Amino acid sequence: MAAPVLLVAYRFPGLIATELWGRRLGERLAAGDVIALVGDLGAGKTTLTQAIARGLEIVGPVTSPTFALAQEYSGRAPLFHFDPYRLDSAEAMAEFGFDEYFERGGVIVVEWADKIAMLLPEERLTLTLALPDETDTEADAPRDMHALAVGKRYVELLHELNARPEIGLLIRAVD
C-alpha cells in the first residue's frame, strides 16, 4: 500500500511570512521527523531552518553548516541540520555517517536535500523554495514554496498547519 501524499503550494510575501510558517512547523515537529529543503541560493532554506529551530525552542544562533556539513542544536527536540552543498556525491554524505543521525532521536533538516535524496527516507516533508520569476534575490522578496508530504505523519502535519488561519492565507493553487 502506497504512503499517502499531499502537495500544497504557498506564496510567502516576504521573510516574516516565511519565518512564521517555519516557526509553526517547528512547533509541531517531533523526534524522528525529516525535513528536506530544496531551492537555489537565496531561496530561503537557511531562513526557514532558523524559524523551524525557534519552533523547536532553540534559543541560540542557527547558522548554515555549509562548511561544517552538520550542526546540532538542543531544544524541545534535538535539531540535526545538514548542508551537503559542497559534497561531490551522496556517497560522501553516507561516509560521513549520515544514517547514524536517524537513530539519535532528533529532527533532521537537510538543505540541498536533492543532492542526497537517495539517503533520505521515502516518508518525509520536502519543501521546495523558489523566488518567483518576477523578483530578484533581495532579502525580503516574495518566495514560493511547494510542500510535498509523503507518509501519514507528514500529511497530518500539513493539514494541522494549514488549519491555522494565519497559514491558510499563504496557500495558493498548486500549479
PDB file of C-alpha atoms in Angstrom:
ATOM      1  CA  MET A   1       0.000   0.000   0.000  1.00  0.00           C
ATOM      2  CA  ALA A   2       1.421   3.364  -1.018  1.00  0.00           C
ATOM      3  CA  ALA A   3       2.044   6.060   1.562  1.00  0.00           C
ATOM      4  CA  PRO A   4      -0.435   8.968   1.491  1.00  0.00           C
ATOM      5  CA  VAL A   5       0.799  12.066  -0.335  1.00  0.00           C
ATOM      6  CA  LEU A   6      -0.186  15.741  -0.146  1.00  0.00           C
ATOM      7  CA  LEU A   7       1.168  18.658  -2.180  1.00  0.00           C
ATOM      8  CA  VAL A   8       0.489  22.234  -1.028  1.00  0.00           C
ATOM      9  CA  ALA A   9       1.739  25.447  -2.650  1.00  0.00           C
ATOM     10  CA  TYR A  10       2.402  28.613  -0.665  1.00  0.00           C
ATOM     11  CA  ARG A  11       3.323  32.191  -1.524  1.00  0.00           C
ATOM     12  CA  PHE A  12       5.257  33.966   1.204  1.00  0.00           C
ATOM     13  CA  PRO A  13       5.119  37.749   0.683  1.00  0.00           C
ATOM     14  CA  GLY A  14       8.470  38.127   2.480  1.00  0.00           C
ATOM     15  CA  LEU A  15      10.725  36.846   5.214  1.00  0.00           C
ATOM     16  CA  ILE A  16       8.241  37.487   8.020  1.00  0.00           C
ATOM     17  CA  ALA A  17       5.710  35.088   6.469  1.00  0.00           C
ATOM     18  CA  THR A  18       8.459  32.544   5.710  1.00  0.00           C
ATOM     19  CA  GLU A  19       9.588  32.696   9.337  1.00  0.00           C
ATOM     20  CA  LEU A  20       6.020  32.431  10.650  1.00  0.00           C
ATOM     21  CA  TRP A  21       5.380  29.295   8.590  1.00  0.00           C
ATOM     22  CA  GLY A  22       8.697  27.741   9.654  1.00  0.00           C
ATOM     23  CA  ARG A  23       8.109  28.502  13.338  1.00  0.00           C
ATOM     24  CA  ARG A  24       4.614  26.990  13.220  1.00  0.00           C
ATOM     25  CA  LEU A  25       6.068  23.900  11.542  1.00  0.00           C
ATOM     26  CA  GLY A  26       8.818  23.648  14.165  1.00  0.00           C
ATOM     27  CA  GLU A  27       6.220  23.810  16.954  1.00  0.00           C
ATOM     28  CA  ARG A  28       4.675  20.615  15.566  1.00  0.00           C
ATOM     29  CA  LEU A  29       7.831  18.643  14.808  1.00  0.00           C
ATOM     30  CA  ALA A  30       8.950  15.721  16.936  1.00  0.00           C
ATOM     31  CA  ALA A  31      11.999  13.492  17.205  1.00  0.00           C
ATOM     32  CA  GLY A  32      12.307  11.340  14.096  1.00  0.00           C
ATOM     33  CA  ASP A  33      10.815  13.884  11.685  1.00  0.00           C
ATOM     34  CA  VAL A  34      12.719  14.537   8.455  1.00  0.00           C
ATOM     35  CA  ILE A  35      12.501  17.825   6.554  1.00  0.00           C
ATOM     36  CA  ALA A  36      14.174  18.026   3.136  1.00  0.00           C
ATOM     37  CA  LEU A  37      14.823  21.541   1.792  1.00  0.00           C
ATOM     38  CA  VAL A  38      15.395  22.206  -1.897  1.00  0.00           C
ATOM     39  CA  GLY A  39      15.980  25.501  -3.683  1.00  0.00           C
ATOM     40  CA  ASP A  40      18.502  27.773  -5.318  1.00  0.00           C
ATOM     41  CA  LEU A  41      20.918  30.009  -3.439  1.00  0.00           C
ATOM     42  CA  GLY A  42      18.998  32.773  -1.690  1.00  0.00           C
ATOM     43  CA  ALA A  43      15.642  30.981  -1.867  1.00  0.00           C
ATOM     44  CA  GLY A  44      15.256  30.914   1.932  1.00  0.00           C
ATOM     45  CA  LYS A  45      16.382  27.441   3.054  1.00  0.00           C
ATOM     46  CA  THR A  46      18.504  28.685   5.955  1.00  0.00           C
ATOM     47  CA  THR A  47      15.880  31.256   6.992  1.00  0.00           C
ATOM     48  CA  LEU A  48      13.294  28.502   7.083  1.00  0.00           C
ATOM     49  CA  THR A  49      15.611  26.266   9.126  1.00  0.00           C
ATOM     50  CA  GLN A  50      16.211  29.084  11.615  1.00  0.00           C
ATOM     51  CA  ALA A  51      12.451  29.516  12.022  1.00  0.00           C
ATOM     52  CA  ILE A  52      11.962  25.762  12.482  1.00  0.00           C
ATOM     53  CA  ALA A  53      14.629  25.925  15.206  1.00  0.00           C
ATOM     54  CA  ARG A  54      12.693  28.690  17.001  1.00  0.00           C
ATOM     55  CA  GLY A  55       9.604  26.490  16.885  1.00  0.00           C
ATOM     56  CA  LEU A  56      11.692  23.733  18.485  1.00  0.00           C
ATOM     57  CA  GLU A  57      12.558  26.225  21.275  1.00  0.00           C
ATOM     58  CA  ILE A  58      16.207  26.542  20.241  1.00  0.00           C
ATOM     59  CA  VAL A  59      17.393  29.910  21.511  1.00  0.00           C
ATOM     60  CA  GLY A  60      20.951  30.282  20.213  1.00  0.00           C
ATOM     61  CA  PRO A  61      22.041  31.301  16.731  1.00  0.00           C
ATOM     62  CA  VAL A  62      21.384  28.795  13.953  1.00  0.00           C
ATOM     63  CA  THR A  63      23.757  29.009  11.008  1.00  0.00           C
ATOM     64  CA  SER A  64      24.074  27.111   7.763  1.00  0.00           C
ATOM     65  CA  PRO A  65      26.529  24.213   8.118  1.00  0.00           C
ATOM     66  CA  THR A  66      27.880  24.707   4.579  1.00  0.00           C
ATOM     67  CA  PHE A  67      31.487  24.320   5.691  1.00  0.00           C
ATOM     68  CA  ALA A  68      30.890  22.074   8.719  1.00  0.00           C
ATOM     69  CA  LEU A  69      28.380  19.779   6.913  1.00  0.00           C
ATOM     70  CA  ALA A  70      26.340  19.330  10.106  1.00  0.00           C
ATOM     71  CA  GLN A  71      25.260  21.360  13.119  1.00  0.00           C
ATOM     72  CA  GLU A  72      23.490  20.068  16.217  1.00  0.00           C
ATOM     73  CA  TYR A  73      21.225  22.159  18.410  1.00  0.00           C
ATOM     74  CA  SER A  74      19.435  21.418  21.686  1.00  0.00           C
ATOM     75  CA  GLY A  75      15.791  22.335  22.104  1.00  0.00           C
ATOM     76  CA  ARG A  76      12.469  20.693  22.823  1.00  0.00           C
ATOM     77  CA  ALA A  77      13.801  18.015  20.445  1.00  0.00           C
ATOM     78  CA  PRO A  78      17.375  17.974  19.134  1.00  0.00           C
ATOM     79  CA  LEU A  79      17.843  19.509  15.687  1.00  0.00           C
ATOM     80  CA  PHE A  80      20.347  17.966  13.302  1.00  0.00           C
ATOM     81  CA  HIS A  81      20.933  20.464  10.485  1.00  0.00           C
ATOM     82  CA  PHE A  82      22.793  19.305   7.356  1.00  0.00           C
ATOM     83  CA  ASP A  83      24.081  21.077   4.271  1.00  0.00           C
ATOM     84  CA  PRO A  84      25.736  18.804   1.663  1.00  0.00           C
ATOM     85  CA  TYR A  85      26.102  21.670  -0.847  1.00  0.00           C
ATOM     86  CA  ARG A  86      29.873  21.260  -1.130  1.00  0.00           C
ATOM     87  CA  LEU A  87      29.859  17.463  -1.358  1.00  0.00           C
ATOM     88  CA  ASP A  88      30.579  15.754  -4.659  1.00  0.00           C
ATOM     89  CA  SER A  89      28.214  12.840  -4.086  1.00  0.00           C
ATOM     90  CA  ALA A  90      25.620  11.261  -1.831  1.00  0.00           C
ATOM     91  CA  GLU A  91      28.212   8.588  -1.077  1.00  0.00           C
ATOM     92  CA  ALA A  92      30.367  11.229   0.637  1.00  0.00           C
ATOM     93  CA  MET A  93      27.435  12.021   2.923  1.00  0.00           C
ATOM     94  CA  ALA A  94      26.977   8.318   3.648  1.00  0.00           C
ATOM     95  CA  GLU A  95      30.663   8.027   4.538  1.00  0.00           C
ATOM     96  CA  PHE A  96      30.189  10.951   6.925  1.00  0.00           C
ATOM     97  CA  GLY A  97      27.818   8.717   8.917  1.00  0.00           C
ATOM     98  CA  PHE A  98      24.591  10.474   7.959  1.00  0.00           C
ATOM     99  CA  ASP A  99      22.462   7.364   8.574  1.00  0.00           C
ATOM    100  CA  GLU A 100      23.515   7.290  12.250  1.00  0.00           C
ATOM    101  CA  TYR A 101      21.625  10.532  12.880  1.00  0.00           C
ATOM    102  CA  PHE A 102      18.315   8.791  12.170  1.00  0.00           C
ATOM    103  CA  GLU A 103      18.881   6.668  15.282  1.00  0.00           C
ATOM    104  CA  ARG A 104      19.638   9.610  17.582  1.00  0.00           C
ATOM    105  CA  GLY A 105      16.090  10.796  18.170  1.00  0.00           C
ATOM    106  CA  GLY A 106      16.100  14.284  16.725  1.00  0.00           C
ATOM    107  CA  VAL A 107      14.545  16.338  13.960  1.00  0.00           C
ATOM    108  CA  ILE A 108      16.594  16.154  10.768  1.00  0.00           C
ATOM    109  CA  VAL A 109      16.624  19.161   8.415  1.00  0.00           C
ATOM    110  CA  VAL A 110      18.669  18.875   5.221  1.00  0.00           C
ATOM    111  CA  GLU A 111      19.363  21.868   2.986  1.00  0.00           C
ATOM    112  CA  TRP A 112      20.200  20.949  -0.625  1.00  0.00           C
ATOM    113  CA  ALA A 113      18.405  17.667   0.041  1.00  0.00           C
ATOM    114  CA  ASP A 114      18.173  16.907  -3.678  1.00  0.00           C
ATOM    115  CA  LYS A 115      21.938  16.188  -3.598  1.00  0.00           C
ATOM    116  CA  ILE A 116      21.418  13.266  -1.210  1.00  0.00           C
ATOM    117  CA  ALA A 117      17.799  12.257  -1.921  1.00  0.00           C
ATOM    118  CA  MET A 118      18.788   8.595  -2.179  1.00  0.00           C
ATOM    119  CA  LEU A 119      19.859   8.657   1.501  1.00  0.00           C
ATOM    120  CA  LEU A 120      16.592  10.119   2.803  1.00  0.00           C
ATOM    121  CA  PRO A 121      13.584   8.085   3.871  1.00  0.00           C
ATOM    122  CA  GLU A 122      10.679   7.985   1.412  1.00  0.00           C
ATOM    123  CA  GLU A 123       8.342   9.300   4.102  1.00  0.00           C
ATOM    124  CA  ARG A 124       9.331  12.901   4.756  1.00  0.00           C
ATOM    125  CA  LEU A 125       8.322  16.505   4.203  1.00  0.00           C
ATOM    126  CA  THR A 126      10.091  18.017   1.186  1.00  0.00           C
ATOM    127  CA  LEU A 127       9.938  21.808   0.928  1.00  0.00           C
ATOM    128  CA  THR A 128      10.973  23.325  -2.400  1.00  0.00           C
ATOM    129  CA  LEU A 129      11.546  27.083  -2.197  1.00  0.00           C
ATOM    130  CA  ALA A 130      11.886  29.436  -5.141  1.00  0.00           C
ATOM    131  CA  LEU A 131      11.932  33.117  -5.863  1.00  0.00           C
ATOM    132  CA  PRO A 132       9.100  33.954  -8.279  1.00  0.00           C
ATOM    133  CA  ASP A 133      10.348  34.800 -11.767  1.00  0.00           C
ATOM    134  CA  GLU A 134       9.394  38.443 -11.421  1.00  0.00           C
ATOM    135  CA  THR A 135      11.581  39.036  -8.326  1.00  0.00           C
ATOM    136  CA  ASP A 136      15.273  39.328  -7.616  1.00  0.00           C
ATOM    137  CA  THR A 137      17.168  37.862  -4.664  1.00  0.00           C
ATOM    138  CA  GLU A 138      16.676  40.774  -2.287  1.00  0.00           C
ATOM    139  CA  ALA A 139      16.235  39.627   1.307  1.00  0.00           C
ATOM    140  CA  ASP A 140      12.534  40.390   1.672  1.00  0.00           C
ATOM    141  CA  ALA A 141      11.390  39.329  -1.794  1.00  0.00           C
ATOM    142  CA  PRO A 142       8.367  37.034  -2.066  1.00  0.00           C
ATOM    143  CA  ARG A 143       9.041  33.319  -2.108  1.00  0.00           C
ATOM    144  CA  ASP A 144       7.055  30.392  -3.427  1.00  0.00           C
ATOM    145  CA  MET A 145       7.164  27.045  -1.686  1.00  0.00           C
ATOM    146  CA  HIS A 146       5.824  23.637  -2.589  1.00  0.00           C
ATOM    147  CA  ALA A 147       5.395  21.303   0.373  1.00  0.00           C
ATOM    148  CA  LEU A 148       5.312  17.624  -0.559  1.00  0.00           C
ATOM    149  CA  ALA A 149       4.237  15.436   2.351  1.00  0.00           C
ATOM    150  CA  VAL A 150       4.811  11.708   1.910  1.00  0.00           C
ATOM    151  CA  GLY A 151       3.508   9.495   4.687  1.00  0.00           C
ATOM    152  CA  LYS A 152       0.626   9.725   7.149  1.00  0.00           C
ATOM    153  CA  ARG A 153       2.641  11.701   9.729  1.00  0.00           C
ATOM    154  CA  TYR A 154       3.619  14.418   7.262  1.00  0.00           C
ATOM    155  CA  VAL A 155       0.203  14.658   5.575  1.00  0.00           C
ATOM    156  CA  GLU A 156      -1.403  15.161   9.003  1.00  0.00           C
ATOM    157  CA  LEU A 157       1.289  17.700   9.884  1.00  0.00           C
ATOM    158  CA  LEU A 158       0.486  19.803   6.802  1.00  0.00           C
ATOM    159  CA  HIS A 159      -3.263  19.564   7.448  1.00  0.00           C
ATOM    160  CA  GLU A 160      -2.736  20.794  11.043  1.00  0.00           C
ATOM    161  CA  LEU A 161      -0.514  23.622   9.888  1.00  0.00           C
ATOM    162  CA  ASN A 162      -2.872  24.700   7.107  1.00  0.00           C
ATOM    163  CA  ALA A 163      -5.830  24.784   9.511  1.00  0.00           C
ATOM    164  CA  ARG A 164      -4.243  27.762  11.293  1.00  0.00           C
ATOM    165  CA  PRO A 165      -5.839  30.982   9.944  1.00  0.00           C
ATOM    166  CA  GLU A 166      -2.515  32.800   9.543  1.00  0.00           C
ATOM    167  CA  ILE A 167      -1.137  29.913   7.469  1.00  0.00           C
ATOM    168  CA  GLY A 168      -4.286  29.431   5.407  1.00  0.00           C
ATOM    169  CA  LEU A 169      -3.765  32.914   3.968  1.00  0.00           C
ATOM    170  CA  LEU A 170      -0.463  31.799   2.434  1.00  0.00           C
ATOM    171  CA  ILE A 171      -1.853  28.820   0.485  1.00  0.00           C
ATOM    172  CA  ARG A 172      -2.259  29.206  -3.266  1.00  0.00           C
ATOM    173  CA  ALA A 173      -3.447  26.886  -6.002  1.00  0.00           C
ATOM    174  CA  VAL A 174      -0.950  24.177  -6.888  1.00  0.00           C
ATOM    175  CA  ASP A 175       0.384  24.838 -10.372  1.00  0.00           C
TER     176      ASP A 175
END
